[in-house]
Tab-separated table of C-alpha atoms in Angstrom:
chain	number	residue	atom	x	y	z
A	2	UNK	CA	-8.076	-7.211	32.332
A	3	UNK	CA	-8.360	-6.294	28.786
A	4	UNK	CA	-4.870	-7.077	26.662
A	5	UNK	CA	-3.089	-3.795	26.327
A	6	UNK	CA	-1.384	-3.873	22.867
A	7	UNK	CA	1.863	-5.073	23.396
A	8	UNK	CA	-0.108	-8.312	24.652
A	9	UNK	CA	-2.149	-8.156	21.789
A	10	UNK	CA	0.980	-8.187	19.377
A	11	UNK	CA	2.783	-11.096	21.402
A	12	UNK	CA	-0.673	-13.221	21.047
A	13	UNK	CA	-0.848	-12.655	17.415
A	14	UNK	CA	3.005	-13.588	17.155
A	15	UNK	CA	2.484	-16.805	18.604
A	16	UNK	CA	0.858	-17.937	15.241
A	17	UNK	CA	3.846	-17.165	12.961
A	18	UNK	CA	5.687	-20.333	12.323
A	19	UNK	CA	9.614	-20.590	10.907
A	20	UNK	CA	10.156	-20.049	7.530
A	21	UNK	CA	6.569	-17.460	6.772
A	22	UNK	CA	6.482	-14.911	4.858
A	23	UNK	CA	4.031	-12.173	6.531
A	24	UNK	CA	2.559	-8.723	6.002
A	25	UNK	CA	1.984	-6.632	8.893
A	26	UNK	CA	-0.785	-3.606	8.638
A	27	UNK	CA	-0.331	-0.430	9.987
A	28	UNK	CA	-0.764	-0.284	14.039
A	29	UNK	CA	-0.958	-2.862	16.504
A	30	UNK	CA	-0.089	-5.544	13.535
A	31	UNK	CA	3.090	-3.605	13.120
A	32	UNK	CA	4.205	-4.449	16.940
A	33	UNK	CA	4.260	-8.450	16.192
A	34	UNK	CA	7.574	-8.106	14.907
A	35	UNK	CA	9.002	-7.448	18.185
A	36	UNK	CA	7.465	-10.778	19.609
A	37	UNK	CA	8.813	-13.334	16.959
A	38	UNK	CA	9.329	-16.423	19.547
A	39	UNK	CA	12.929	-17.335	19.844
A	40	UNK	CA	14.158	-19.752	17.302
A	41	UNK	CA	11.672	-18.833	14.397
A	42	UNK	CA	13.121	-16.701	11.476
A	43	UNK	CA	9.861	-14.823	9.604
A	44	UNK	CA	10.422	-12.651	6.321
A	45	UNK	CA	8.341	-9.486	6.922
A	46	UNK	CA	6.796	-8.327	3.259
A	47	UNK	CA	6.217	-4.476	3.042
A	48	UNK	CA	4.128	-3.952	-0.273
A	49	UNK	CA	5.815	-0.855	-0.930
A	50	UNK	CA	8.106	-3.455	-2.862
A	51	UNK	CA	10.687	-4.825	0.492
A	52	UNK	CA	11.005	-8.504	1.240
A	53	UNK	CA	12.858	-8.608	4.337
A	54	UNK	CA	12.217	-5.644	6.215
A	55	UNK	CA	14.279	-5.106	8.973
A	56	UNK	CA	14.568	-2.703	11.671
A	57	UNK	CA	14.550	0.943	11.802
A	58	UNK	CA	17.781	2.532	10.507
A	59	UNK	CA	20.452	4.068	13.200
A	60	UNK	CA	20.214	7.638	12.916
A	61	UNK	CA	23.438	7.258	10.263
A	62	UNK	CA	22.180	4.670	8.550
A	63	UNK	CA	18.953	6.677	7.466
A	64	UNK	CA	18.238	6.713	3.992
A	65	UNK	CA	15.198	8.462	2.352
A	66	UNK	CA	15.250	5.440	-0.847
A	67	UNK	CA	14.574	2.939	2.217
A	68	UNK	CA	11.226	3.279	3.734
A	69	UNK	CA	8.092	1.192	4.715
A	70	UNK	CA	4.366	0.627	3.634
A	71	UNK	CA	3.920	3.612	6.492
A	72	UNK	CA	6.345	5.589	5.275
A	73	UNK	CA	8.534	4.784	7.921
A	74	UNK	CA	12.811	4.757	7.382
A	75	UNK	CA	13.510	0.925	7.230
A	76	UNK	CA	16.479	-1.209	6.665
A	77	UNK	CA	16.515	-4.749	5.331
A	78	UNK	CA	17.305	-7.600	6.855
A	79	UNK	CA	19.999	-10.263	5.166
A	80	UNK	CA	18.272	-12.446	2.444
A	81	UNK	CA	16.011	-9.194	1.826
A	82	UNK	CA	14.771	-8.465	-1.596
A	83	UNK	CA	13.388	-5.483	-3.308
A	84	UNK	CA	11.050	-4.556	-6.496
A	85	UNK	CA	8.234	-2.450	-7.971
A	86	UNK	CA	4.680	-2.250	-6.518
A	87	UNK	CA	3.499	-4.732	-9.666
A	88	UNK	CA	5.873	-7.548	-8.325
A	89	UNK	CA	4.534	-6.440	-4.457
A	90	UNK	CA	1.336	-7.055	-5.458
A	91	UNK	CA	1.927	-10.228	-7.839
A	92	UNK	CA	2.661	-12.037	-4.566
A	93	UNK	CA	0.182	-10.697	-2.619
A	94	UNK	CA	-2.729	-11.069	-4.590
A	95	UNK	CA	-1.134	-14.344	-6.375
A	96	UNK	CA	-1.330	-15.620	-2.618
A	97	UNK	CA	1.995	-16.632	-1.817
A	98	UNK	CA	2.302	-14.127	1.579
A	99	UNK	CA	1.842	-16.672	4.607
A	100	UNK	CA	-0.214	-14.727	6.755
A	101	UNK	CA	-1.347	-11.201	6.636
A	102	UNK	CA	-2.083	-9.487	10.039
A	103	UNK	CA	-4.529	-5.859	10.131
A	104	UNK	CA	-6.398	-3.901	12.130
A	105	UNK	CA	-10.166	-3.050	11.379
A	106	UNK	CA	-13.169	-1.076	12.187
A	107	UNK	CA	-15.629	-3.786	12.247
A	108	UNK	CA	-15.806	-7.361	11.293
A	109	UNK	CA	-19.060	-9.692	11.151
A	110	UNK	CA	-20.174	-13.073	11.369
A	111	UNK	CA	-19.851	-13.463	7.570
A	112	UNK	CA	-15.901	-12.319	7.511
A	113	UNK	CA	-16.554	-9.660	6.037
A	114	UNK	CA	-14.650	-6.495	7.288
A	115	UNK	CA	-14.306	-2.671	7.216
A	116	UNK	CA	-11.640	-0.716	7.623
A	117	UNK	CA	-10.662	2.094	5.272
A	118	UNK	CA	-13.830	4.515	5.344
A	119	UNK	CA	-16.339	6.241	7.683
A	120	UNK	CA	-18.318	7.806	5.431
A	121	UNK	CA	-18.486	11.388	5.988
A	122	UNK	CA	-16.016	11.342	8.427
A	123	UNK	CA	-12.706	9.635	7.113
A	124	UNK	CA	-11.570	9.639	3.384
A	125	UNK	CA	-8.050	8.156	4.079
A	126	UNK	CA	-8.502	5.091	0.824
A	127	UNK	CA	-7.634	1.598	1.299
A	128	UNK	CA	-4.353	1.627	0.069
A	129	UNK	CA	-2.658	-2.174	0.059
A	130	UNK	CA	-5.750	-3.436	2.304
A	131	UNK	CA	-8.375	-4.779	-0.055
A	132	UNK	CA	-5.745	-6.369	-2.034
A	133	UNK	CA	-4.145	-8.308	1.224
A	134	UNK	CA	-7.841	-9.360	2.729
A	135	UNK	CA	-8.211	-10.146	-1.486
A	136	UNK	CA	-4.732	-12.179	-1.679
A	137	UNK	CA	-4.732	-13.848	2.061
A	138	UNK	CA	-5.891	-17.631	2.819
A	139	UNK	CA	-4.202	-16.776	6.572
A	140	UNK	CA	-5.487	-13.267	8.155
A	141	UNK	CA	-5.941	-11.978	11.551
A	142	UNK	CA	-7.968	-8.768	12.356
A	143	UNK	CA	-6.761	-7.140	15.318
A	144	UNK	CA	-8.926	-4.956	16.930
A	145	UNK	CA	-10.394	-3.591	20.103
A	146	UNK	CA	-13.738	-5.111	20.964
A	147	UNK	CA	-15.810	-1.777	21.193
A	148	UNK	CA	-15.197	1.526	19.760
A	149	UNK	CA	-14.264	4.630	21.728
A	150	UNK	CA	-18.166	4.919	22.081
A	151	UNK	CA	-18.943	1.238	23.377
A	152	UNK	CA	-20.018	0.282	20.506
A	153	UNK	CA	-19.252	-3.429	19.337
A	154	UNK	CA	-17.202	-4.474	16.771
A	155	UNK	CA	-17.942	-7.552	15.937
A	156	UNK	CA	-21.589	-7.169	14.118
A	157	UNK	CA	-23.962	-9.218	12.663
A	158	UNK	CA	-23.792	-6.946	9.265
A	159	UNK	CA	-20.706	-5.015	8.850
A	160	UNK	CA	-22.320	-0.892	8.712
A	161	UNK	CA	-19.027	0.481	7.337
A	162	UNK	CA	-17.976	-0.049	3.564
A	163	UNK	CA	-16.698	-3.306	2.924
A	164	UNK	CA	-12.521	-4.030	2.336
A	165	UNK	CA	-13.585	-7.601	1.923
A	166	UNK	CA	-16.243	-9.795	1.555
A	167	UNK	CA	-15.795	-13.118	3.563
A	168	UNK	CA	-12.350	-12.999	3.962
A	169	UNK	CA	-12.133	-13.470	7.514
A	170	UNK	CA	-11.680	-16.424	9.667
A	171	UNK	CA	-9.628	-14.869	12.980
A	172	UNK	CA	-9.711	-11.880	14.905
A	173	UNK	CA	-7.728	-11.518	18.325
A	174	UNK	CA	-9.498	-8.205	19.649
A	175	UNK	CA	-8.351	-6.530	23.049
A	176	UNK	CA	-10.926	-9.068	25.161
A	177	UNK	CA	-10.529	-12.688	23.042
A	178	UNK	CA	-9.639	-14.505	20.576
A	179	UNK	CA	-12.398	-15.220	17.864
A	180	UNK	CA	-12.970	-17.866	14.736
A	181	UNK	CA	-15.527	-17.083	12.370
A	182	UNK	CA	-17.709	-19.964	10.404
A	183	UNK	CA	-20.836	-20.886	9.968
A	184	UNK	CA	-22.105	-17.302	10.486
A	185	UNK	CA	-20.952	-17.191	13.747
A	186	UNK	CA	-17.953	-16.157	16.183
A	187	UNK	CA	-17.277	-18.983	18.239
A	188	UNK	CA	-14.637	-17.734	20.808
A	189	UNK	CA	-11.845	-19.808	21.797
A	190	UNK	CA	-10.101	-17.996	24.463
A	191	UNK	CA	-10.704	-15.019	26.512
A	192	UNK	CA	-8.112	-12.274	27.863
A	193	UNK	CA	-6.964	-13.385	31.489
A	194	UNK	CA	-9.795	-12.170	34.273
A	195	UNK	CA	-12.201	-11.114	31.780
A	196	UNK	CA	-15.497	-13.282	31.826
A	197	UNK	CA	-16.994	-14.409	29.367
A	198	UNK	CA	-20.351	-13.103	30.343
A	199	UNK	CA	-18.487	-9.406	29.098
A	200	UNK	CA	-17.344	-10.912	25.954
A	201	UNK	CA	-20.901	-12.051	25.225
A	202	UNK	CA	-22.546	-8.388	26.134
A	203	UNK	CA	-19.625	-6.760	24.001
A	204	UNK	CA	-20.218	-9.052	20.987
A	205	UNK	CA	-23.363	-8.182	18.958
A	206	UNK	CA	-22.866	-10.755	15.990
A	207	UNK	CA	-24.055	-14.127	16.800
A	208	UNK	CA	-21.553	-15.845	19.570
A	209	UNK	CA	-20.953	-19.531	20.392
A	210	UNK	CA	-19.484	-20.294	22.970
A	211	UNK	CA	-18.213	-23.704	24.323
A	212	UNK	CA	-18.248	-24.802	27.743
A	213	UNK	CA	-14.695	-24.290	28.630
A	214	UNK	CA	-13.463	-20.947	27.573
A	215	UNK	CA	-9.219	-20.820	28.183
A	216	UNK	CA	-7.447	-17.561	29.136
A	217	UNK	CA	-4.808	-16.413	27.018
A	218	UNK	CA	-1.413	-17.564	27.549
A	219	UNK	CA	2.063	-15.986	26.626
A	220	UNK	CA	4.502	-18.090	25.571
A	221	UNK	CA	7.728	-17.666	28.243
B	11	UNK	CA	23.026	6.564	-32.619
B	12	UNK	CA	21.575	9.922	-31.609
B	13	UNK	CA	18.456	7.992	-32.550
B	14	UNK	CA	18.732	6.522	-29.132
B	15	UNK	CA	19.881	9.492	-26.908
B	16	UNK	CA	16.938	9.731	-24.897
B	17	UNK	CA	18.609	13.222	-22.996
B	18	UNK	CA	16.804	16.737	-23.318
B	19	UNK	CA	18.612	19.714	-22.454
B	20	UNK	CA	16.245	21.483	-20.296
B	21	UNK	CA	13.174	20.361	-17.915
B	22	UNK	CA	10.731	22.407	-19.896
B	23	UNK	CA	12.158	20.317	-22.496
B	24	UNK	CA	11.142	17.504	-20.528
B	25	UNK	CA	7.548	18.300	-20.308
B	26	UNK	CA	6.765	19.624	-24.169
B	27	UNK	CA	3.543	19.054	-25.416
B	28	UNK	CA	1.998	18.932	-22.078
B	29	UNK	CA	-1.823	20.291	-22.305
B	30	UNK	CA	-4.474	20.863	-19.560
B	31	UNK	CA	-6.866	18.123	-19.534
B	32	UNK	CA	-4.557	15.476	-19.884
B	33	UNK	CA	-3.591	12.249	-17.884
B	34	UNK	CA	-0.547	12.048	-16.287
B	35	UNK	CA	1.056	9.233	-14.205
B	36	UNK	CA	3.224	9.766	-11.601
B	37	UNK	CA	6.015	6.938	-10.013
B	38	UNK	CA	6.390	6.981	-6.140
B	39	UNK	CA	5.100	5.770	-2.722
B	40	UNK	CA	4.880	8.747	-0.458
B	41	UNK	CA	7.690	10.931	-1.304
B	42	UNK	CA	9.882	8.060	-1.754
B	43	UNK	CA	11.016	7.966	-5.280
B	44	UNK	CA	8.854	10.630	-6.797
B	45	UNK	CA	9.518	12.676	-10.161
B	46	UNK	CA	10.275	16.125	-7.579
B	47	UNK	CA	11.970	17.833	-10.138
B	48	UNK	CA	9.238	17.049	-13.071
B	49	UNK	CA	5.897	17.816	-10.635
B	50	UNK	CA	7.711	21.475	-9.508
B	51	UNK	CA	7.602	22.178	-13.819
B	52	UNK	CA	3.919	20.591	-13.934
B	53	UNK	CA	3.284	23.440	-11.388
B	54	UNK	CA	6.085	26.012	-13.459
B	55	UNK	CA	4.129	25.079	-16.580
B	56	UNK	CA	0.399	26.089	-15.254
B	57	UNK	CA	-1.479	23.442	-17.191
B	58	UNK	CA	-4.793	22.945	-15.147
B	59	UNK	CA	-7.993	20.068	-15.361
B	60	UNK	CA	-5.353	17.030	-15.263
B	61	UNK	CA	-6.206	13.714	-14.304
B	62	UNK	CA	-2.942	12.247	-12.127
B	63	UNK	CA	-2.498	8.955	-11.583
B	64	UNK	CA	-0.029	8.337	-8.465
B	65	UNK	CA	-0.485	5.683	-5.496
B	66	UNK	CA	-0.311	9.327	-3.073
B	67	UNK	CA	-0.747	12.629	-3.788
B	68	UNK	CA	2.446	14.190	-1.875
B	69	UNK	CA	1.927	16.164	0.932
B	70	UNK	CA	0.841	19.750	1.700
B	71	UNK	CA	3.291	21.354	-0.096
B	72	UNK	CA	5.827	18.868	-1.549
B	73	UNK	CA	5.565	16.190	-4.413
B	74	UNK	CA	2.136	16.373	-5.917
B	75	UNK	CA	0.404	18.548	-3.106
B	76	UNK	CA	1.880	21.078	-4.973
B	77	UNK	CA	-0.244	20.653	-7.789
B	78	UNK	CA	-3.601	20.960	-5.521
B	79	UNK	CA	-2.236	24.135	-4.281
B	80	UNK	CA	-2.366	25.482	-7.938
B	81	UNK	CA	-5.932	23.770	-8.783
B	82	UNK	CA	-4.264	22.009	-11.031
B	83	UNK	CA	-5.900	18.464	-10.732
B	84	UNK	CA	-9.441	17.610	-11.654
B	85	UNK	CA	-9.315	13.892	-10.861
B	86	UNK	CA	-7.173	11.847	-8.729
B	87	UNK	CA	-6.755	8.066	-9.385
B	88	UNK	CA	-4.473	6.823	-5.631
B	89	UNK	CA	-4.567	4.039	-2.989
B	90	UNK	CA	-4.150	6.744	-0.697
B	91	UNK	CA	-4.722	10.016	0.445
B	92	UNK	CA	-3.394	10.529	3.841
B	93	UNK	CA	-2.240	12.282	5.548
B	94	UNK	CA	-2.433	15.638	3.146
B	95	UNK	CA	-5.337	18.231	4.428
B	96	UNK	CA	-5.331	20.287	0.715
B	97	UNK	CA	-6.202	16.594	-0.460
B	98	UNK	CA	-8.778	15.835	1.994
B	99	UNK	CA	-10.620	19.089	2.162
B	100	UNK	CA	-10.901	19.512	-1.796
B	101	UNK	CA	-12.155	16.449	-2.069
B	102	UNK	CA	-14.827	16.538	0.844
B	103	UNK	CA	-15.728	20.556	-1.058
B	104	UNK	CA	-16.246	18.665	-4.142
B	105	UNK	CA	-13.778	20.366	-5.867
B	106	UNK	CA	-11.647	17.756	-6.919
B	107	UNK	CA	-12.757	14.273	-7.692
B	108	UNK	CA	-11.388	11.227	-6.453
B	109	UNK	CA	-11.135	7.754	-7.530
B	110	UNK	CA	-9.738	5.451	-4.790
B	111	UNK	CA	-8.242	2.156	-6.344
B	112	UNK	CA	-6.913	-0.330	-4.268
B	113	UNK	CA	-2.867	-0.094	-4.531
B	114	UNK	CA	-2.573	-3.554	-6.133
B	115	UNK	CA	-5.430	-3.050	-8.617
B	116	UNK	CA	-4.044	0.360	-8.924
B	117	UNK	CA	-0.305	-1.408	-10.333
B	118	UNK	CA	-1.799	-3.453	-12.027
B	119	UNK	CA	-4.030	-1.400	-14.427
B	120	UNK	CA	-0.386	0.467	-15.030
B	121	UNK	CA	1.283	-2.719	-15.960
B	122	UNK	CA	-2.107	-4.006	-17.847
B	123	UNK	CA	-1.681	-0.747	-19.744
B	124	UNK	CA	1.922	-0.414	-20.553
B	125	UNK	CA	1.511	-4.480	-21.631
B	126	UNK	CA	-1.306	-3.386	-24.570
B	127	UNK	CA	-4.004	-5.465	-21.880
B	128	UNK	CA	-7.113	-3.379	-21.854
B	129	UNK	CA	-8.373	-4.926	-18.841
B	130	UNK	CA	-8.088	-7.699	-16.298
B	131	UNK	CA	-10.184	-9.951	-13.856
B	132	UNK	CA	-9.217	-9.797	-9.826
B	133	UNK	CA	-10.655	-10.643	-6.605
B	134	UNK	CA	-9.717	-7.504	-5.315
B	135	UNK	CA	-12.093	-5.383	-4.420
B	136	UNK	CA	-15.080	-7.929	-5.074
B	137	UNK	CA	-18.092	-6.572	-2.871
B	138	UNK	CA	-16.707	-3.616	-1.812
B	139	UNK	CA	-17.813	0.130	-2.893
B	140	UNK	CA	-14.858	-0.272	-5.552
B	141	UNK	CA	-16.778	-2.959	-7.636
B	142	UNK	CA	-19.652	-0.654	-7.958
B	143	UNK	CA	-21.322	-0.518	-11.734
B	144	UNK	CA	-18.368	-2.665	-13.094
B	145	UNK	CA	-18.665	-6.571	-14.564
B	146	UNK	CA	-17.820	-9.162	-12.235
B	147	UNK	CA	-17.439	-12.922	-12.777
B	148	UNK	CA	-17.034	-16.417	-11.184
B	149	UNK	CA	-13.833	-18.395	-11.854
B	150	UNK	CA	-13.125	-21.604	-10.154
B	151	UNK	CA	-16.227	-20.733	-8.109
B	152	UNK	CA	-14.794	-17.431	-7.129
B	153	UNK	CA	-15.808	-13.948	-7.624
B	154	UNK	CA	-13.756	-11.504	-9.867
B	155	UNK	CA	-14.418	-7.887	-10.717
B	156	UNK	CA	-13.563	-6.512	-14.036
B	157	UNK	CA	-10.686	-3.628	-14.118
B	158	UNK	CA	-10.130	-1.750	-16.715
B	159	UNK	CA	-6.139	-0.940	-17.402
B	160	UNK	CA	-4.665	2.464	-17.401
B	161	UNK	CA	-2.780	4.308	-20.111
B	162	UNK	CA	-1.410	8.455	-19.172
B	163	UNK	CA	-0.343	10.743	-22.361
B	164	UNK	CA	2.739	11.636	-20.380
B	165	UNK	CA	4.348	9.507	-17.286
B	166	UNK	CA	6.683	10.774	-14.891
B	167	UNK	CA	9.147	8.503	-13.580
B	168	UNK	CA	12.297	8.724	-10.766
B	169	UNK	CA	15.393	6.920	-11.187
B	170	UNK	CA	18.735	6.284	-9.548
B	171	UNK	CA	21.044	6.145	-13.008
B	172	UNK	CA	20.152	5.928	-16.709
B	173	UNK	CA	21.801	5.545	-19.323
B	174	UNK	CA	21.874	8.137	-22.581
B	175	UNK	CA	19.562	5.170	-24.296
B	176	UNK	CA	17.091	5.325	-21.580
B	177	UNK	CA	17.707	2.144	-19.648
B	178	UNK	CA	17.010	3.036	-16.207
B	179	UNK	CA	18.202	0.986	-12.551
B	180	UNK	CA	16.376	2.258	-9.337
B	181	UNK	CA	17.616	2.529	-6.099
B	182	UNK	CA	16.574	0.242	-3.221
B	183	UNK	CA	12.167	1.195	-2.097
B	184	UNK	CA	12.551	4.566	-4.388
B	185	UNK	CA	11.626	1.435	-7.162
B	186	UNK	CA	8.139	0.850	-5.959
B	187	UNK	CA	5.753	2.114	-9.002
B	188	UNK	CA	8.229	4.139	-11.467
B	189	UNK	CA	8.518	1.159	-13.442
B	190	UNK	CA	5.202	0.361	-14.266
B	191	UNK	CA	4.274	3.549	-14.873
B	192	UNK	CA	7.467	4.116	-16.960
B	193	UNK	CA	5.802	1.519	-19.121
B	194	UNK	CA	1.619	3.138	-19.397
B	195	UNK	CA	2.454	6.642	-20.535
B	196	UNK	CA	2.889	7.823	-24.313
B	197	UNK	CA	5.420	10.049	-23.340
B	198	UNK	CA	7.593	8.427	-20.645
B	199	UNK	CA	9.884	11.144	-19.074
B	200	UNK	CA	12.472	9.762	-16.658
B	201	UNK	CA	14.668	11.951	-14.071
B	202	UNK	CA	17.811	10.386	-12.800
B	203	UNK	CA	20.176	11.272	-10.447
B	204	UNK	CA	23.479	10.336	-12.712
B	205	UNK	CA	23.564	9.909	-16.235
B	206	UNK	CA	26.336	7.397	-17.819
B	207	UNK	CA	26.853	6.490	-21.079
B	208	UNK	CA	26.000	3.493	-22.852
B	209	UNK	CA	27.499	0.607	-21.990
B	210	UNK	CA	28.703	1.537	-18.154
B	211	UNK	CA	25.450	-0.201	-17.022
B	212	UNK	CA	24.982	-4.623	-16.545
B	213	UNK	CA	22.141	-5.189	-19.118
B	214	UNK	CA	21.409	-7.883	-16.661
B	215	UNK	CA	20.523	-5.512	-13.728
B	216	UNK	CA	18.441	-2.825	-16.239
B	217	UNK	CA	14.530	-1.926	-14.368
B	218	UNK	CA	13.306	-0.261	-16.932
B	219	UNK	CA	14.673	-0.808	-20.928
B	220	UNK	CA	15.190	2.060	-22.409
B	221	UNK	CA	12.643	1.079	-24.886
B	222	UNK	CA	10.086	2.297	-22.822
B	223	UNK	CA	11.332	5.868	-22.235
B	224	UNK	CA	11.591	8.587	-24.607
B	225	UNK	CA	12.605	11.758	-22.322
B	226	UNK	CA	15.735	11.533	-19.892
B	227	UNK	CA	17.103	14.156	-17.615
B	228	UNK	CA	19.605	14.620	-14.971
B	229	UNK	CA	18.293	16.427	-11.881
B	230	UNK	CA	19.454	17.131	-8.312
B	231	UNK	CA	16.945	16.233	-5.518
B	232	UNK	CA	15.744	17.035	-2.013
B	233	UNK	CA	14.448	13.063	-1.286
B	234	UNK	CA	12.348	14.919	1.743
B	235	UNK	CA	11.941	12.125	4.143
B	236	UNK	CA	7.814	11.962	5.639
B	237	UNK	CA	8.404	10.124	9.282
B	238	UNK	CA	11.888	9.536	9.837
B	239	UNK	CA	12.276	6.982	12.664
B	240	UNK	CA	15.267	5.571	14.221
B	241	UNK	CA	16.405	3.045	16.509
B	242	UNK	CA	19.113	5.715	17.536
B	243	UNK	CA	22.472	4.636	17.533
């Protein structure tokens, strides 16, 4: 069965260790939060300008000066700080944000990825994106494996314009869990009862694959 | 001292010297922290062919969208469009021209401006549609793309309080970009939401010194919130 995307979100939160600063896109990246693993304290950076975002505000405690890189009414957490978009993007692009986490259209065998513009189709911009995949030693894509149309992902040649050129070195889609190096995505582990004779049709960039191919495994 | 006392009397007041064709920065991040008050006499005033500068362009109807309504924006320098349908479909008719900067590239060629920098080397962007036609160059065996800083003949910032000398605190995310662009424009014109006088404010906790601003009002505002979500209670 392909990971719905709660699962995907508690996968991707298994890589956050105590003490990281992260920046979660817009989407399934956004659901991590609620699967931090018990005992590890993460500081959640919303480039709006929040350090320490915490959850969504009681219905009393709304406040239209508090909101989040999707516009979303936030609170912050204890320890939280808060600043202009220049200071935001200092630490982004100055790479001091632990791990970024974002959803894409496509992704290739080079790292490269797409994921603010079809052209023709979707003008929306890139808004924080290009500066995160920019900024970011540690990213995951998360993504579904095909498109609505069946279409993989995962290409030899991103088609889409570029957010990033060779910026990626993860991506957990809905089917496995992916490296990228040597022009290649060798897959390390595979969502529970799905083969990885499907993961090799659905992936149209070059695969390797080793001979022992894990299923995902949840933590508790 | 009156030398100092940044207040005008009226929003039209504000805005003087405002002409059609010229660049004008707006602070914000959605609605969140936006100049309301000063876009609705940007609209009042009917100046047309401006070039804004703002991470969004409001929404259909409120903040900047307003603006679009009126046809009064020829270019738009954002991160982001959105989720505003005036925005999308004049720029897909051609009618109003677009230049998509990445949001950090975007603050930065604010604060580059505002800090007398005419342009700056980053990583953003490098091999993407945004590096098209401009310099790039290797540092430290990495690539960099040349940006080119941004200056606006008025800017239009939101704060929380001010003082009558122009140093400005914000108020928690409503921060985001009023600062730097309270440092690009020629005219910086501020909006506050209480007024004190000089002297009621920590110097230590000052944003924005009033050196920067040369415009302050006192407005009332809406603060119209774009997805309100709760955990309920």
């Amino acid at each position: 069965m392909a990971l719905n995307r709660e699962q995907m979100a508690r996968r991707v939160a298994m890589e956050l260790q105590d003490g990281y600063y992260v920046n979660l896109g817009i989407g399934i990246p956004t659901l991590v939060a609620n699967y931090v693993p018990p005992g590890i304290d993460v500081m959640l950076q919303s480039e709006n300008g929040l350090l320490g975002m915490g959850p969504f505000p009681t219905e009393t405690e709304v406040d239209a000066d508090m909101i989040n890189a999707g516009k979303q009414t936030v609170t912050a957490r204890k320890g939280a700080s808060i600043f202009s978009s220049a200071e935001s993007f200092a630490m982004i692009r100055g790479g001091h944000v632990d791990l970024t986490v974002l959803g894409a259209f496509e992704v290739d065998v080079e790292g490269n990825v797409a994921s603010w513009m079809v052209p023709g189709k979707l003008i929306k911009g890139m808004g924080g994106a290009m500066d995160l995949v920019a900024g970011a030693e540690n990213i995951i894509v998360v993504m579904t494996h095909s498109s609505k149309d069946g279409e993989s992902k995962l290409l030899p040649r991103c088609t889409l314009p570029l957010t990033g050129a060779g910026c990626i070195r993860r991506v957990l889609t809905d089917l496995a869990y992916l490296e990228i190096k040597e022009g290649a995505f060798h897959l390390k582990e595979r969502a529970p009862g799905v083969s990885v004779q499907e993961i090799v049709q659905k992936t149209a960039g070059r695969l390797i694959v080793p001979d022992v191919v894990p299923e995902i495994k949840f933590a508790n | 001292m009156a030398g100092f006392d940044k207040r005008v009397a009226s929003y039209s007041d504000a805005l003087l010297g405002l002409e059609s064709g010229m660049t004008v920065i707006s602070g914000g991040f959605g609605l969140c922290g936006i100049p309301e008050n000063l876009i609705a006499e940007v609209r009042r005033s009917g100046v047309s062919r401006l070039t804004v500068v703002s991470n969004n362009c409001g929404v259909d109807g409120f903040g900047l969208g307003v603006l679009l309504e009126d046809r009064q924006i020829k270019k738009m320098i954002a991160s982001y469009v959105g989720e505003n349908e005036l925005f999308e479909k004049q720029l897909l008719s051609g009618e109003l021209e677009v230049e998509l900067t990445p949001q950090g590239t975007l603050a930065e060629k604010l604060r580059a401006g505002g800090a007398g920098i005419p342009a700056f080397y980053t990583a953003t962007g490098y091999g993407t549609p945004v590096a098209d036609g401009k310099e790039s160059r290797v540092f430290g065996g990495r690539h960099y793309v040349l940006e080119e800083s941004i200056k606006g003949d008025f800017a239009l910032v939101k704060g929380w309080k001010a003082d009558w000398y122009g140093n400005v605190i914000y108020r928690q995310t409503a921060q985001n970009f009023n600062p730097v662009a309270a440092t690009a424009g020629r005219i910086t014109v501020v909006e506050v939401e209480e007024i004190v006088e000089p002297g009621q404010l920590d110097p230590a906790q000052i944003h924005t010194p009033g050196i920067y601003v040369d415009r302050l009002i006192q407005g009332t505002f809406e603060k119209r919130i774009e997805k309100r979500t709760t955990r309920g209670n």
